[in-house]
Coordinates of C-alpha atoms in Angstrom, one line a residue:
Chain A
X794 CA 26.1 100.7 63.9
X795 CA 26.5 102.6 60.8
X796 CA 29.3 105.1 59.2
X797 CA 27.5 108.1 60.8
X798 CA 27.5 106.5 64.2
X799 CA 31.0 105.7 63.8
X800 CA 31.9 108.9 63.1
X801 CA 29.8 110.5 65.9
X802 CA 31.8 108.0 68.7
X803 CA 35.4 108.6 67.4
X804 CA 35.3 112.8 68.8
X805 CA 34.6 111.1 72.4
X806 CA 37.2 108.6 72.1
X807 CA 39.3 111.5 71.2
X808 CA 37.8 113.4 74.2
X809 CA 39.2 110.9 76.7
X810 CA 36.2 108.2 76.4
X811 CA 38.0 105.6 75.2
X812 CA 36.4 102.8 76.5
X813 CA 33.8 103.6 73.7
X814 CA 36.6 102.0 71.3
X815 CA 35.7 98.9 71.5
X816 CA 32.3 99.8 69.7
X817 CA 34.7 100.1 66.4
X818 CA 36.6 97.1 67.2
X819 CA 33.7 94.9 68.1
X820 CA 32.2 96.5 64.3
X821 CA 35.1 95.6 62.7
X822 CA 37.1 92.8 64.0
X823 CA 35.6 89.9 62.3
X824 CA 35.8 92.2 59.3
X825 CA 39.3 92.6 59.3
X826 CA 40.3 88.8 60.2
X827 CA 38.8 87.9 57.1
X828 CA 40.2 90.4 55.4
X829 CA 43.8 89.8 56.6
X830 CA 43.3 86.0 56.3
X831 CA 42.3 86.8 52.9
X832 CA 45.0 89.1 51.7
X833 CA 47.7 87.1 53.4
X834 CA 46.6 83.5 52.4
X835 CA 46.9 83.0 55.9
X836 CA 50.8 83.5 56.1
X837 CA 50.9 85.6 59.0
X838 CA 49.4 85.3 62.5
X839 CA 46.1 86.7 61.8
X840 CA 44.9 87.3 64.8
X841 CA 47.6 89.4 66.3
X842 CA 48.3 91.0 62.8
X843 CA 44.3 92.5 63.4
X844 CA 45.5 93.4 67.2
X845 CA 48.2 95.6 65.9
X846 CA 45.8 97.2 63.3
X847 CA 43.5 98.1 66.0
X848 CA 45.8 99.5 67.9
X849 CA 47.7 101.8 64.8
X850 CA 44.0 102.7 64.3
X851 CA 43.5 104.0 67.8
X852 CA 47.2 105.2 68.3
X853 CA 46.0 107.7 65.1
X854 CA 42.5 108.2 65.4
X855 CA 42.8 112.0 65.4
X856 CA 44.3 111.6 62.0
X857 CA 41.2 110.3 60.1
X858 CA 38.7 112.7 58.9
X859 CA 35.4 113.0 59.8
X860 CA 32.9 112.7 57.2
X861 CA 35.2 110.4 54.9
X862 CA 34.9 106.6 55.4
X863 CA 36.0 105.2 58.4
X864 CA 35.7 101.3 56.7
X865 CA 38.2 102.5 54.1
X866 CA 40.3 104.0 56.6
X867 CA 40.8 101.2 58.7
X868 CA 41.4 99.0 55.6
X869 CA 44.0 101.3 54.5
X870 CA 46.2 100.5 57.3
X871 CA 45.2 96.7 57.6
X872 CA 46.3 96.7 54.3
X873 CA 49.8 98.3 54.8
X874 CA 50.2 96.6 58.0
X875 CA 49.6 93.1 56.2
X876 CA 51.9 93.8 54.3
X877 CA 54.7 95.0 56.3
X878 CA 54.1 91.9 58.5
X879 CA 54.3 89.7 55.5
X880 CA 57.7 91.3 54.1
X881 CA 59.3 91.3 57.7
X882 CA 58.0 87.4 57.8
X883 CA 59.8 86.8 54.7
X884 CA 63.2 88.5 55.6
X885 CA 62.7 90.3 52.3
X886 CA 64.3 87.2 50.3
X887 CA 61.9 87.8 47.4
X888 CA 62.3 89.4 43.9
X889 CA 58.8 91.1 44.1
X890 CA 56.5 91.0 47.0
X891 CA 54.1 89.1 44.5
X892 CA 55.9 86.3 44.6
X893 CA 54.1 85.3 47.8
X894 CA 51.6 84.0 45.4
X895 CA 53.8 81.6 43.6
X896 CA 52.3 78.1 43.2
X897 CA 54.4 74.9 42.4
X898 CA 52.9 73.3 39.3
X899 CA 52.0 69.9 41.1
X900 CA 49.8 71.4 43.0
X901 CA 46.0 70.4 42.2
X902 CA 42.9 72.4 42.9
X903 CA 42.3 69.9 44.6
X904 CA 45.0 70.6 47.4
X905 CA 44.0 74.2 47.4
X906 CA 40.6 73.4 48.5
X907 CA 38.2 75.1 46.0
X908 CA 38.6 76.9 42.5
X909 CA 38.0 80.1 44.3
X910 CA 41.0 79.8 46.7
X911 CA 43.1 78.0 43.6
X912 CA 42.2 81.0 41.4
X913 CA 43.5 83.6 44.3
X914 CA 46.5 82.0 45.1
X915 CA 47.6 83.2 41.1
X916 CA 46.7 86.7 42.3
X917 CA 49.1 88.7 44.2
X918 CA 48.5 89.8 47.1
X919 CA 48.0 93.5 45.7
X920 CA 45.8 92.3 42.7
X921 CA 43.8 90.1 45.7
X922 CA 43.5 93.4 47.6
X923 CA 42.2 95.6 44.3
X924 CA 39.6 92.5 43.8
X925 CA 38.1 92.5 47.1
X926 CA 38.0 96.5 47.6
X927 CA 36.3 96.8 43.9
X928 CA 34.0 93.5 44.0
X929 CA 33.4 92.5 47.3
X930 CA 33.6 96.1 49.0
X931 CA 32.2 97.6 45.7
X932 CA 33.7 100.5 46.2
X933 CA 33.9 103.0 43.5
X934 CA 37.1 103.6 41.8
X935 CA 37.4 106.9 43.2
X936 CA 37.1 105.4 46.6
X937 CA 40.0 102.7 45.4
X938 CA 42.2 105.5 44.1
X939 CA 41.5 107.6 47.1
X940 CA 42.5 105.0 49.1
X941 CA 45.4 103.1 48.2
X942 CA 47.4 106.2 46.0
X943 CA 46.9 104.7 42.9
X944 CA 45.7 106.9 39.4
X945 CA 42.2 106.0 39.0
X946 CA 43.2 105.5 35.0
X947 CA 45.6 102.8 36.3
X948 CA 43.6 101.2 38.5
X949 CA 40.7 101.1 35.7
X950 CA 42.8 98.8 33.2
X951 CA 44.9 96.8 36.2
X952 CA 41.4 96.1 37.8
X953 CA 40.3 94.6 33.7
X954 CA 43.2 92.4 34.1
X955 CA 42.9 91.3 37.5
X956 CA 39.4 89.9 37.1
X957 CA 40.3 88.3 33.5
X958 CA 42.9 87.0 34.9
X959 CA 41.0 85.8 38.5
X960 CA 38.1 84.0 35.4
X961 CA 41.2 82.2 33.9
X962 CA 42.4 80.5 36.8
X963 CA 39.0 80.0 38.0
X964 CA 37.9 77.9 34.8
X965 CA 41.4 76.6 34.5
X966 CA 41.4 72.5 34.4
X967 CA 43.5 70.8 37.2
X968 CA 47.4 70.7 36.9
X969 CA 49.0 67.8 37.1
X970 CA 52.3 66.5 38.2
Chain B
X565 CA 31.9 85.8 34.7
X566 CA 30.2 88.9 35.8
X567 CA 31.3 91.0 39.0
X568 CA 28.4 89.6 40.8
X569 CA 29.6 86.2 40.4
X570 CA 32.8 86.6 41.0
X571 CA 31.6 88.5 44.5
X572 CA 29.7 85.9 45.4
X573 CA 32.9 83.6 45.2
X574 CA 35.0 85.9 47.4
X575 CA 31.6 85.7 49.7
X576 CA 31.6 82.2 49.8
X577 CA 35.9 82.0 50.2
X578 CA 35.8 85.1 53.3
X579 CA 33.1 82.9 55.1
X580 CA 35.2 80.0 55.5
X581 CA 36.9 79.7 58.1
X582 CA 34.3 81.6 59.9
X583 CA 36.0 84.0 62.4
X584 CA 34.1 84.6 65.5
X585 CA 37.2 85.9 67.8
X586 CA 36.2 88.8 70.4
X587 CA 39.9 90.7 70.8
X588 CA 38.1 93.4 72.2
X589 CA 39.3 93.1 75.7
X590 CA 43.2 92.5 75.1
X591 CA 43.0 95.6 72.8
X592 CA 41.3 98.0 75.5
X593 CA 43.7 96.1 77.6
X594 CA 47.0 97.2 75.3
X595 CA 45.3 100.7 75.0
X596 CA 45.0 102.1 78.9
X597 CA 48.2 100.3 79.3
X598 CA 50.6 103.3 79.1
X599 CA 53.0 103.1 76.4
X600 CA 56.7 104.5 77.8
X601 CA 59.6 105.2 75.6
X602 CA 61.8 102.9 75.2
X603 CA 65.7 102.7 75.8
X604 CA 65.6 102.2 71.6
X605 CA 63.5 104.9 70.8
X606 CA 65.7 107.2 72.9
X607 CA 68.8 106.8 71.5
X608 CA 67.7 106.2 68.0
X609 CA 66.7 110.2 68.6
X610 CA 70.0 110.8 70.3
X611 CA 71.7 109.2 67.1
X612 CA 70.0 111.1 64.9
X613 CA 70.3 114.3 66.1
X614 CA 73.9 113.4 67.0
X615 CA 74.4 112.7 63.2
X616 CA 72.6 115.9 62.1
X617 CA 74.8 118.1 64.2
X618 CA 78.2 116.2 62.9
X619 CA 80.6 118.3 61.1
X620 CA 81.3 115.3 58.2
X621 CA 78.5 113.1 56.1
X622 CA 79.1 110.3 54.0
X623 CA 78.9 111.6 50.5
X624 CA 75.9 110.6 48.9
X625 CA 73.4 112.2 46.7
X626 CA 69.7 112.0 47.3
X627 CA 66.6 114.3 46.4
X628 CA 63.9 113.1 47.9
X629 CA 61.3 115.9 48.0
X630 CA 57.2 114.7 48.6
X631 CA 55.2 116.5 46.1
X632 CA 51.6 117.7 47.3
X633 CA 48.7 116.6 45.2
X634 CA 48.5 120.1 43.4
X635 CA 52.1 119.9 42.2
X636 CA 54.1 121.7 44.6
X637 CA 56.8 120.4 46.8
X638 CA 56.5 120.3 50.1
X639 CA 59.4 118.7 51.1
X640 CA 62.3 118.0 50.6
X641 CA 65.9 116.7 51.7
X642 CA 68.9 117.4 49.9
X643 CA 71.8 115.3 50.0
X644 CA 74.5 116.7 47.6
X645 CA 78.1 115.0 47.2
X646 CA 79.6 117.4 49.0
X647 CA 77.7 118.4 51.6
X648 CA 78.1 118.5 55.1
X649 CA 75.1 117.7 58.0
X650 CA 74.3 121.5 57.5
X651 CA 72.9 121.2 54.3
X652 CA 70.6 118.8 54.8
X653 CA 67.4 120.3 54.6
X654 CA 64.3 119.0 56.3
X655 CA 61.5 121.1 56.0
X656 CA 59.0 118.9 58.3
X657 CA 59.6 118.6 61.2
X658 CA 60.9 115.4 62.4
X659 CA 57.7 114.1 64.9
X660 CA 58.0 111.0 65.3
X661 CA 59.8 107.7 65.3
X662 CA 60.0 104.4 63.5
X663 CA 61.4 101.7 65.5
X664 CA 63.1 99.3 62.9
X665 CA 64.7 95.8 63.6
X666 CA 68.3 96.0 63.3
X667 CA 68.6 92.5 62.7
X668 CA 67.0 93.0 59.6
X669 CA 69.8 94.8 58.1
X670 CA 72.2 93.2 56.1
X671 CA 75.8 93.5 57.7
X672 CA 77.2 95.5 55.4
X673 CA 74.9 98.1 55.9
X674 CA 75.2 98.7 59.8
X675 CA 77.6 101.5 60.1
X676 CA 75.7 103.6 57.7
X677 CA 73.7 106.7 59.5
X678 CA 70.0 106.6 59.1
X679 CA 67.4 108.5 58.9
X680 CA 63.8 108.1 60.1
X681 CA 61.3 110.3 59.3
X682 CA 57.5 111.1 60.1
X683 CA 55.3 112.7 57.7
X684 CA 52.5 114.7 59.6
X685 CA 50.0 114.4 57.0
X686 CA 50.7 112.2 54.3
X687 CA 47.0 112.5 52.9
X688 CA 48.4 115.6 51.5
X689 CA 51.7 113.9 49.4
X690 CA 50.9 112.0 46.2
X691 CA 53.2 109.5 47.4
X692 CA 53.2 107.6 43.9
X693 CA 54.5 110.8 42.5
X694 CA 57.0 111.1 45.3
X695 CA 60.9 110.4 45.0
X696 CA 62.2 108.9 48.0
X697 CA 64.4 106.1 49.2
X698 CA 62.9 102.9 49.9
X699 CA 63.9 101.7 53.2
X700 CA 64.5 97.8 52.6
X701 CA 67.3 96.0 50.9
X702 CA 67.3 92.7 49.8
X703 CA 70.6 90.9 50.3
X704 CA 70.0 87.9 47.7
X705 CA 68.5 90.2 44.9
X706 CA 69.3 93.3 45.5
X707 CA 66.8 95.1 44.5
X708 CA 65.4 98.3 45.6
X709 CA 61.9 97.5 46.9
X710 CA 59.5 100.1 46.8
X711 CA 56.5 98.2 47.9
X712 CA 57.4 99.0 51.2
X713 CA 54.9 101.3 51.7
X714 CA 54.8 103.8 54.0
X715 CA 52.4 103.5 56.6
X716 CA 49.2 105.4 57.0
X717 CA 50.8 108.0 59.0
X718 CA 53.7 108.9 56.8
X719 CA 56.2 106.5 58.7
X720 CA 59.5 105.5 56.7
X721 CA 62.8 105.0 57.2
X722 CA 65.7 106.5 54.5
X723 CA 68.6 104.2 56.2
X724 CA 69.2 103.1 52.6
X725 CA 70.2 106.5 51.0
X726 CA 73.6 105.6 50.9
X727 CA 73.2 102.1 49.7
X728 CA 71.0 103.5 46.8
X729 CA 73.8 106.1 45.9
X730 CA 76.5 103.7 45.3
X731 CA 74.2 101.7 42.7
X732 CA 73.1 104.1 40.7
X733 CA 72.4 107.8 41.6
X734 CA 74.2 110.0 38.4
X735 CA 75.9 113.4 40.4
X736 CA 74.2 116.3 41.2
X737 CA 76.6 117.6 38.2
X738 CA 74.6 115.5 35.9
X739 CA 71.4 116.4 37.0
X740 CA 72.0 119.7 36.4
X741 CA 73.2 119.0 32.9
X742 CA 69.8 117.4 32.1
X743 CA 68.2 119.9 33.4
X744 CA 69.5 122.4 31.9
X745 CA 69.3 121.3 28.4
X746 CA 65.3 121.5 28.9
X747 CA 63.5 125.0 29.4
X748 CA 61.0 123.5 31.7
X749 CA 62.4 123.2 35.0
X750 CA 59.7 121.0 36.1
X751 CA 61.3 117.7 36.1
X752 CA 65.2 119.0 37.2
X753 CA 65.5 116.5 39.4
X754 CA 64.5 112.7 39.3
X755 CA 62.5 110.5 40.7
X756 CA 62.6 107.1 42.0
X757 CA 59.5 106.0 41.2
X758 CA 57.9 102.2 40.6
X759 CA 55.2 100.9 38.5
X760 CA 52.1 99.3 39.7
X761 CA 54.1 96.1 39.7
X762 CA 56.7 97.5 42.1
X763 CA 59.5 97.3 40.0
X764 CA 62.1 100.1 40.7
X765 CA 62.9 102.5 38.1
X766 CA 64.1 106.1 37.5
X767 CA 62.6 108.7 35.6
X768 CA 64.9 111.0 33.7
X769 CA 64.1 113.6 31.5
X770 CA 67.3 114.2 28.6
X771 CA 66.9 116.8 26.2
X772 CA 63.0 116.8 25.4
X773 CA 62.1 113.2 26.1
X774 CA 61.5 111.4 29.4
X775 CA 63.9 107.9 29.6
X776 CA 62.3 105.4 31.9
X777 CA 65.9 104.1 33.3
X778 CA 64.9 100.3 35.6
X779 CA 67.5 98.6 36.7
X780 CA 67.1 94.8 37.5
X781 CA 69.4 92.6 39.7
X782 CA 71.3 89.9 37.7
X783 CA 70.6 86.6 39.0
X784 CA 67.6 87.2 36.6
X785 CA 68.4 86.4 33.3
X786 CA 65.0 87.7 31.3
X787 CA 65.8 90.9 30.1
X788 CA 68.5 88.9 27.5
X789 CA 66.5 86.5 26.7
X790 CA 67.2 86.2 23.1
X791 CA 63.5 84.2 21.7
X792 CA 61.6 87.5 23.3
X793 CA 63.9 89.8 21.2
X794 CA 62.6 90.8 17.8
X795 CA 65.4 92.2 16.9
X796 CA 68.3 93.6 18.2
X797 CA 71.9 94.6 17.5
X798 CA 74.8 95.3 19.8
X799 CA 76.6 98.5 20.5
X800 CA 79.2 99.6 22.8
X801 CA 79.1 101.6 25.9
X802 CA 82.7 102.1 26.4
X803 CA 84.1 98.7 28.0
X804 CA 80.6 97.3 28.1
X805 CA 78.3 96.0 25.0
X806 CA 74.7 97.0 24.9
X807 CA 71.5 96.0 23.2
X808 CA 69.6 98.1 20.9
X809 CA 66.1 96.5 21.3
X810 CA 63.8 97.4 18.3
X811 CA 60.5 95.5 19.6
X812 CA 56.9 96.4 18.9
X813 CA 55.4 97.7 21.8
X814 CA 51.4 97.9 22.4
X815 CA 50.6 99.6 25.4
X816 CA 47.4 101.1 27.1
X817 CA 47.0 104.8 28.1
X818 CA 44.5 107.5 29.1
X819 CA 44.0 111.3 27.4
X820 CA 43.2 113.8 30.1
X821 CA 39.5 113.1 29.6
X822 CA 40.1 109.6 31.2
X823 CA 38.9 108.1 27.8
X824 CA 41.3 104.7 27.5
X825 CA 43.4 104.7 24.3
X826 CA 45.2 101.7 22.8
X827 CA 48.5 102.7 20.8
X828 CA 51.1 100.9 19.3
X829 CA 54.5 102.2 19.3
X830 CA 56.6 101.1 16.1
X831 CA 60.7 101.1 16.1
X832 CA 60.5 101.6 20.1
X833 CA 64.1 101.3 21.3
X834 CA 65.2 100.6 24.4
X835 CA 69.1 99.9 25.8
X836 CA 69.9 97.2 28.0
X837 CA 73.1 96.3 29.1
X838 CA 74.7 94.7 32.6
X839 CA 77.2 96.2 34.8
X840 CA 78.5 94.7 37.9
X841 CA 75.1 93.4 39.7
X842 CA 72.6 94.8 37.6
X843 CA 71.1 94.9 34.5
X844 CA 70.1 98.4 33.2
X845 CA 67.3 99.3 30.8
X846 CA 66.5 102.5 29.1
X847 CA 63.6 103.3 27.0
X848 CA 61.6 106.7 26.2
X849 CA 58.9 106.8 28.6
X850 CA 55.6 107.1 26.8
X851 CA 53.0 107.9 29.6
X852 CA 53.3 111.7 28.4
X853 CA 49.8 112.7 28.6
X854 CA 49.9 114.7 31.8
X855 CA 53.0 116.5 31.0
X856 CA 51.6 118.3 28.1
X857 CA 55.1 120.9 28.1
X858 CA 56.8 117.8 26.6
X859 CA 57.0 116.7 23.2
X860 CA 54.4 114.1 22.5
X861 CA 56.5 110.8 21.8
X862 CA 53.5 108.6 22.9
X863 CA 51.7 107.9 19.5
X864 CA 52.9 106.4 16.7
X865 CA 56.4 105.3 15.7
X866 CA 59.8 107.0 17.1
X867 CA 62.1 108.5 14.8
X868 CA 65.8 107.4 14.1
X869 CA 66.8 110.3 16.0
X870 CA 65.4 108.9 19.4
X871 CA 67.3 105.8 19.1
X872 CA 70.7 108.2 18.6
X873 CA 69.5 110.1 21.9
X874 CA 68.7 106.9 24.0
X875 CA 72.7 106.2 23.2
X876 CA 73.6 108.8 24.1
X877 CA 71.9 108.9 27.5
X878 CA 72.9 105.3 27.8
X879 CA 76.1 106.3 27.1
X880 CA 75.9 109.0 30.2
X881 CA 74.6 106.9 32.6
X882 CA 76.7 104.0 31.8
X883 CA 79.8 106.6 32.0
X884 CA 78.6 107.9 35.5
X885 CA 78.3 104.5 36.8
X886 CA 81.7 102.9 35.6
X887 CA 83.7 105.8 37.1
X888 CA 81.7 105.8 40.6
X889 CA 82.0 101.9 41.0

């Protein structure tokens, strides 16, 4: 099912069909557990994190525009939801919210897993979210600044730094104890 | 690297674990299950129209006004020193509710009123641009965290208006003295704003430069330390002793044509100084390219006189705060 499709099911959901919501959530579900599990680094419960999306999504369907992207929508609120969920998690007993990412120096690449998840764990969980939206979503930085409030000149440079600094840890050699 | 390889990394990482969850019938299930207000909900509305209607108000002073993308404020509450529940002014209606966990608030904080409000459109607000309260409060840090977004849908909570008043809110008498020593009336009242790291600060405009004032909890002991200092010497703010920071400062920004420009900024001066739980900083604010009305301070070095002003302001603010805490 594509964006246009989408778009043509939400007015009859909004009609009163709303058993034709579980198109979009059957579309998107897997979409969004990776992407929670990704943004959180799996520090929330995923599953019922995406529930409660779903269900913000419906509860404010008549609030997204028609003719805008539905994907970038629903991300939208997945991504403020995460991240609500993650700060009521933590009770809020951080300096910044970015220190979620903060990785004791023994730790190996090793114990992460792979470079990849070794290199995201030095991203915070914003920078994570401005990596996947600009390189794995490839959405244009338009779409970005659109999206998540954020001056497309500022996002432009922050974006520079988040890959360079993504490459760094990636090529990084092992830390030991 | 390139972005392709780098995408085919995140490919590789979002396919493992491979999620193959159908949630589609507990979701239709939570969705024709009719949602009925709850006890909470109820009197969280009672409360709050309870504390609208009372005759006294905690005396605090808040502007928190939501600008619209073009500029113009749409709006706003106005909580002056002196006001009572009648002057609070809410232009949007109030439509909906958020239901908050009380247990989250630090005990301290409990008997102070709140207020919840809903936005009906916040696709219209350029929220970045937007001065409001940030609705969480960290007990061990104490900082004000404005990465609590609001929702979607315009959702947030103001329950920490007083809290942010006591810190470090100047009086409305102050504002107005700013504001009047600059013929554009554009910035005459200020704005809690936040970086794209989060970090809280306050935007002030004194005389014809804008001050970027941040204030930091104490447990953190950066801001003095003394091997990132170039140079420095100490001054006094009243009772209290300040740093003059004289530190090169190269910093990236845009002209209005979105081309990116690198400029270093010699003899930038900024103030820092602790009082009580915080450390303060104060620098000119150099992100002056969409505010063409002001002086350009962005390029090139900053005369002595700026380093006289930024005392001065210090001086102000450090004034304001002594006598309120």
């Amino acid at each position: 099912m594509n964006h246009k499709e989408i778009d043509q099911v939400i007015p009859d959901i909004l009609s009163g069909d709303t058993n034709k919501y579980e198109i979009i959530v059957k579309k998107y579900q897997n979409q969004l557990l990776k992407y929670v599990y990704y943004l959180s680094n799996n520090q929330c419960d995923i599953e019922d994190t995406v529930q409660e999306i779903f269900i913000r999504a419906y509860e404010n369907l008549n609030k997204y525009a028609i003719g805008t992207s539905f994907n970038n929508w629903l991300h939208r609120i997945a991504y403020n939801h995460t991240m609500n969920v993650l700060k009521k998690n933590n009770r809020f007993k951080l300096l910044y919210f970015s220190k979620l990412k903060d990785i004791p120096a023994s730790i190996t690449t090793n114990e992460l897993g792979d470079k990849t998840k070794y290199a995201l764990s030095h991203l915070s969980i914003d920078e994570r979210n401005l990596l996947y939206l600009r390189i794995y979503e490839e959405l244009s930085y338009n779409e970005i600044s659109n999206m998540m409030n954020i001056k497309e000149s500022t996002l432009r440079k922050k974006i520079e730094r988040i890959k360079k600094k993504f490459i760094i840890s990636y090529n990084k050699e092992e830390i030991h104890e | 690297m390139n972005n392709q390889q780098i995408k085919s990394l995140l490919t590789e990482h979002l396919n493992n674990p491979a999620f193959n969850v159908d949630m589609a019938a507990s979701i239709m299930n939570r969705i024709h299950t009719p949602k009925r207000m709850t006890m909470r909900r109820m009197l969280l509305i009672a409360a709050l129209f309870a504390l609208l209607a009372s005759a006294t108000y905690a005396a605090v002073i808040s502007i928190i006004e939501l600008k619209n993308k073009d500029g113009s404020t749409d709006f706003e509450i106005a909580i002056t020193e002196n006001s009572s529940a009648e002057d609070i002014k809410i232009a949007s209606p109030v439509t909906q509710f958020e239901d908050f966990d009380t247990n989250d608030i630090p005990e301290e904080l409990k008997d102070k009123p709140c207020i919840t409000l809903s936005i009906e459109d916040p696709t219209k607000y350029n929220i970045h641009n937007t001065s409001y309260f940030i609705n969480e409060y960290d007990e061990m840090t104490k900082i004000l965290d404005p990465t609590f977004m609001p929702d979607a849908f315009g959702e947030f909570t103001f329950e920490r208006v007083l809290l942010v008043y006591s810190i470090n809110i100047p009086s409305q008498e102050t504002l107005n003295t700013i504001a009047s020593n600059h013929p554009s009336k554009k910035y005459h009242t200020f704005a809690l704003t936040y970086d794209e790291v989060g970090v809280s600060f306050y935007e002030y405009m004194y005389q014809d430069l804008r001050y970027t004032v941040q204030l930091t909890p104490s447990i953190d002991d950066r801001t003095y330390n003394q091997d990132q200092l170039k140079q420095h010497e100490v001054i006094s703010l009243g009772a209290t002793e300040a740093l003059v920071i004289i530190r090169d400062n190269l910093d990236f920004y845009f002209d209005k044509d979105g081309k990116s420009i690198t400029k270093t900024y010699e003899n930038n001066y900024q103030i820092l100084w602790k009082q009580g739980d915080y450390e303060y900083s104060i620098k000119p604010s150099h992100h002056n390219v969409e505010y063409p009305d002001f002086k350009d301070r962005s390029i090139g070095s900053y005369p002595e006189e700026t380093k006289d002003q930024l005392i001065q302001f210090a001086t102000l603010i450090h004034n304001h705060l002594s006598e309120k805490n």
